[in-house]
DNA sequence: TAGCACCCCTGCTTTACATCA
DNA sequence: CCTGATGTAAAGCAGGGGTGC
């Protein structure tokens, strides 16, 4: 029996980038600065130049949060005090580093950009997201603090006293973000760093968040698949149990028949065949069955792998018909010898 | 070749939040 | 409206495998 468990998907070209325009232009209420420069000095999103057409070449920045280095007089939020903002600086002494925080590499650079880069658009757009999230009128200013804290990144959890006093808040992804991530997951269940960065930029999330989302998503998929497999195996078990019961019954009948018909030796042989792959029975009766025994044997039918059921081997338990493979000539020879 | 650092993953757990009775 | 139970999802954490130096 073969169980086809497919937990993964066939790798396909990563096409979620094509959706950027749709998201950007629709109801998310934000645009992205795809012109940012990555750590390697390459323009991120260069490979998606086609999608960027129609939008401005310059990064768009919404000055809704004090992360961006805008003159204080230009932002309406400058009257709000965000004590953690000074912690956003990369390399700030006294920070506690998260163990999962990459100490080098693209992601860190990108995180740092998202947190402290003058061109970062993250915090601004998170504000937009928070507005959408406040559909029911909850979480207004609270949301602002949540998003800001989320943007601080793992490495800026810092200032332990503040951290302790402020309970860990969780960023809730918007429906749009989740849907986009779902679509991306359908395309590909794992991401390479470039794809992660691109997704992060498109959704204005940190790469770490994208990574975590995909990890959790894979875990959910696996869990669901496990449940499905479990159900399938249950049914297989029931089927096999039923078949076993039936075979046992037939075996009893055959034994009873054998006992009642001592001259079974002259019955013709019946060849049963079993497909090796599916183990289904394809009865191949070689001769016309004239007795109940032979008829019964053909229904036991077990199996295509050449189970030759003759009166002489009828008494053998049909444990694994694959083990039985006798040609009529062999059986006749054996009979003659005995 | 061993040791180390780093990256990425899985598996499990924790925690914040939403929902509902 | 409040409250506690419960489910869900984001994030934290530990540990292992792969890779490069």
mmCIF file of N, CA and C in Angstrom, chain A residues 267-315:
data_model
loop_
_atom_site.group_PDB
_atom_site.id
_atom_site.type_symbol
_atom_site.label_atom_id
_atom_site.label_comp_id
_atom_site.label_asym_id
_atom_site.label_seq_id
_atom_site.Cartn_x
_atom_site.Cartn_y
_atom_site.Cartn_z
ATOM 1 N N UNK A 267 -8.669 -31.279 -8.578
ATOM 2 C CA UNK A 267 -9.262 -30.040 -9.052
ATOM 3 C C UNK A 267 -8.239 -29.225 -9.830
ATOM 4 N N UNK A 268 -8.720 -28.533 -10.816
ATOM 5 C CA UNK A 268 -7.794 -27.700 -11.584
ATOM 6 C C UNK A 268 -7.319 -26.505 -10.774
ATOM 7 N N UNK A 269 -6.196 -25.996 -11.220
ATOM 8 C CA UNK A 269 -5.602 -24.860 -10.525
ATOM 9 C C UNK A 269 -6.225 -23.550 -10.986
ATOM 10 N N UNK A 270 -6.251 -22.650 -10.098
ATOM 11 C CA UNK A 270 -6.748 -21.310 -10.415
ATOM 12 C C UNK A 270 -5.657 -20.313 -10.060
ATOM 13 N N UNK A 271 -5.359 -19.522 -10.987
ATOM 14 C CA UNK A 271 -4.300 -18.544 -10.752
ATOM 15 C C UNK A 271 -4.896 -17.182 -10.403
ATOM 16 N N UNK A 272 -4.464 -16.717 -9.298
ATOM 17 C CA UNK A 272 -4.890 -15.390 -8.876
ATOM 18 C C UNK A 272 -3.712 -14.455 -9.014
ATOM 19 N N UNK A 273 -3.999 -13.320 -9.404
ATOM 20 C CA UNK A 273 -2.899 -12.380 -9.571
ATOM 21 C C UNK A 273 -3.164 -11.109 -8.770
ATOM 22 N N UNK A 274 -2.096 -10.548 -8.272
ATOM 23 C CA UNK A 274 -2.217 -9.344 -7.475
ATOM 24 C C UNK A 274 -1.301 -8.265 -8.028
ATOM 25 N N UNK A 275 -1.856 -7.127 -8.188
ATOM 26 C CA UNK A 275 -1.051 -6.016 -8.662
ATOM 27 C C UNK A 275 -0.052 -5.649 -7.582
ATOM 28 N N UNK A 276 1.222 -5.659 -7.905
ATOM 29 C CA UNK A 276 2.248 -5.375 -6.894
ATOM 30 C C UNK A 276 2.160 -3.967 -6.341
ATOM 31 N N UNK A 277 1.649 -3.043 -7.115
ATOM 32 C CA UNK A 277 1.638 -1.658 -6.643
ATOM 33 C C UNK A 277 0.442 -1.374 -5.772
ATOM 34 N N UNK A 278 -0.717 -1.752 -6.257
ATOM 35 C CA UNK A 278 -1.898 -1.408 -5.479
ATOM 36 C C UNK A 278 -2.388 -2.574 -4.659
ATOM 37 N N UNK A 279 -1.847 -3.740 -4.910
ATOM 38 C CA UNK A 279 -2.226 -4.939 -4.182
ATOM 39 C C UNK A 279 -3.702 -5.249 -4.352
ATOM 40 N N UNK A 280 -4.245 -4.846 -5.444
ATOM 41 C CA UNK A 280 -5.618 -5.211 -5.737
ATOM 42 C C UNK A 280 -5.614 -6.546 -6.458
ATOM 43 N N UNK A 281 -6.719 -7.197 -6.357
ATOM 44 C CA UNK A 281 -6.783 -8.513 -6.932
ATOM 45 C C UNK A 281 -7.350 -8.463 -8.332
ATOM 46 N N UNK A 282 -6.650 -9.056 -9.205
ATOM 47 C CA UNK A 282 -7.167 -9.228 -10.539
ATOM 48 C C UNK A 282 -7.225 -10.723 -10.776
ATOM 49 N N UNK A 283 -8.378 -11.233 -10.665
ATOM 50 C CA UNK A 283 -8.520 -12.680 -10.736
ATOM 51 C C UNK A 283 -8.227 -13.199 -12.133
ATOM 52 N N UNK A 284 -7.373 -14.139 -12.200
ATOM 53 C CA UNK A 284 -7.063 -14.748 -13.474
ATOM 54 C C UNK A 284 -7.226 -16.240 -13.316
ATOM 55 N N UNK A 285 -8.383 -16.621 -13.589
ATOM 56 C CA UNK A 285 -8.649 -18.040 -13.429
ATOM 57 C C UNK A 285 -8.178 -18.788 -14.664
ATOM 58 N N UNK A 286 -7.361 -19.719 -14.437
ATOM 59 C CA UNK A 286 -6.749 -20.400 -15.574
ATOM 60 C C UNK A 286 -7.644 -21.497 -16.118
ATOM 61 N N UNK A 287 -8.450 -21.975 -15.288
ATOM 62 C CA UNK A 287 -9.329 -23.032 -15.767
ATOM 63 C C UNK A 287 -10.732 -22.766 -15.285
ATOM 64 N N UNK A 288 -11.595 -23.463 -15.857
ATOM 65 C CA UNK A 288 -12.968 -23.325 -15.412
ATOM 66 C C UNK A 288 -13.114 -23.959 -14.044
ATOM 67 N N UNK A 289 -13.578 -23.172 -13.156
ATOM 68 C CA UNK A 289 -13.698 -23.696 -11.800
ATOM 69 C C UNK A 289 -14.980 -24.477 -11.696
ATOM 70 N N UNK A 290 -14.809 -25.633 -11.261
ATOM 71 C CA UNK A 290 -15.971 -26.507 -11.205
ATOM 72 C C UNK A 290 -16.415 -26.804 -9.793
ATOM 73 N N UNK A 291 -15.616 -26.408 -8.896
ATOM 74 C CA UNK A 291 -16.006 -26.710 -7.521
ATOM 75 C C UNK A 291 -16.175 -25.441 -6.743
ATOM 76 N N UNK A 292 -16.842 -25.593 -5.665
ATOM 77 C CA UNK A 292 -17.018 -24.442 -4.785
ATOM 78 C C UNK A 292 -15.685 -23.957 -4.252
ATOM 79 N N UNK A 293 -14.785 -24.897 -4.075
ATOM 80 C CA UNK A 293 -13.480 -24.512 -3.531
ATOM 81 C C UNK A 293 -12.754 -23.594 -4.478
ATOM 82 N N UNK A 294 -12.734 -24.000 -5.725
ATOM 83 C CA UNK A 294 -12.028 -23.168 -6.692
ATOM 84 C C UNK A 294 -12.708 -21.827 -6.850
ATOM 85 N N UNK A 295 -14.033 -21.873 -6.870
ATOM 86 C CA UNK A 295 -14.752 -20.622 -7.002
ATOM 87 C C UNK A 295 -14.439 -19.713 -5.844
ATOM 88 N N UNK A 296 -14.416 -20.307 -4.700
ATOM 89 C CA UNK A 296 -14.115 -19.510 -3.521
ATOM 90 C C UNK A 296 -12.707 -18.975 -3.595
ATOM 91 N N UNK A 297 -11.830 -19.813 -4.065
ATOM 92 C CA UNK A 297 -10.446 -19.371 -4.151
ATOM 93 C C UNK A 297 -10.313 -18.197 -5.095
ATOM 94 N N UNK A 298 -11.073 -18.191 -6.122
ATOM 95 C CA UNK A 298 -10.941 -17.094 -7.064
ATOM 96 C C UNK A 298 -11.506 -15.801 -6.486
ATOM 97 N N UNK A 299 -12.408 -15.914 -5.574
ATOM 98 C CA UNK A 299 -12.884 -14.700 -4.980
ATOM 99 C C UNK A 299 -11.921 -14.207 -3.922
ATOM 100 N N UNK A 300 -11.286 -15.104 -3.275
ATOM 101 C CA UNK A 300 -10.296 -14.709 -2.306
ATOM 102 C C UNK A 300 -9.333 -13.877 -3.062
ATOM 103 N N UNK A 301 -9.290 -14.202 -4.219
ATOM 104 C CA UNK A 301 -8.567 -13.574 -5.174
ATOM 105 C C UNK A 301 -7.822 -12.514 -4.666
ATOM 106 N N UNK A 302 -7.189 -12.993 -4.504
ATOM 107 C CA UNK A 302 -6.411 -12.186 -3.909
ATOM 108 C C UNK A 302 -5.539 -11.422 -4.665
ATOM 109 N N UNK A 303 -5.121 -11.613 -5.577
ATOM 110 C CA UNK A 303 -3.965 -10.809 -5.767
ATOM 111 C C UNK A 303 -3.238 -11.191 -6.968
ATOM 112 N N UNK A 304 -2.825 -10.312 -7.573
ATOM 113 C CA UNK A 304 -2.281 -10.560 -8.847
ATOM 114 C C UNK A 304 -0.912 -11.040 -8.888
ATOM 115 N N UNK A 305 -0.320 -11.139 -7.915
ATOM 116 C CA UNK A 305 1.004 -11.542 -8.070
ATOM 117 C C UNK A 305 1.055 -12.985 -8.006
ATOM 118 N N UNK A 306 0.383 -13.521 -8.850
ATOM 119 C CA UNK A 306 0.508 -14.877 -9.141
ATOM 120 C C UNK A 306 0.371 -15.728 -7.948
ATOM 121 N N UNK A 307 -0.769 -15.772 -7.464
ATOM 122 C CA UNK A 307 -1.043 -16.732 -6.434
ATOM 123 C C UNK A 307 -1.796 -17.821 -7.120
ATOM 124 N N UNK A 308 -1.200 -18.918 -7.162
ATOM 125 C CA UNK A 308 -1.912 -20.025 -7.787
ATOM 126 C C UNK A 308 -2.567 -20.839 -6.699
ATOM 127 N N UNK A 309 -3.820 -20.783 -6.707
ATOM 128 C CA UNK A 309 -4.557 -21.505 -5.675
ATOM 129 C C UNK A 309 -4.986 -22.837 -6.234
ATOM 130 N N UNK A 310 -4.486 -23.819 -5.634
ATOM 131 C CA UNK A 310 -4.883 -25.167 -6.023
ATOM 132 C C UNK A 310 -5.380 -25.892 -4.795
ATOM 133 N N UNK A 311 -6.028 -26.960 -5.017
ATOM 134 C CA UNK A 311 -6.489 -27.721 -3.865
ATOM 135 C C UNK A 311 -5.353 -28.103 -2.929
ATOM 136 N N UNK A 312 -4.148 -28.183 -3.465
ATOM 137 C CA UNK A 312 -3.049 -28.619 -2.611
ATOM 138 C C UNK A 312 -2.573 -27.515 -1.679
ATOM 139 N N UNK A 313 -2.676 -26.306 -2.106
ATOM 140 C CA UNK A 313 -2.204 -25.256 -1.210
ATOM 141 C C UNK A 313 -3.363 -24.508 -0.574
ATOM 142 N N UNK A 314 -4.528 -24.999 -0.767
ATOM 143 C CA UNK A 314 -5.679 -24.322 -0.218
ATOM 144 C C UNK A 314 -5.635 -24.234 1.283
ATOM 145 N N UNK A 315 -4.954 -25.151 1.862
ATOM 146 C CA UNK A 315 -4.926 -25.136 3.320
ATOM 147 C C UNK A 315 -3.941 -24.146 3.900
#
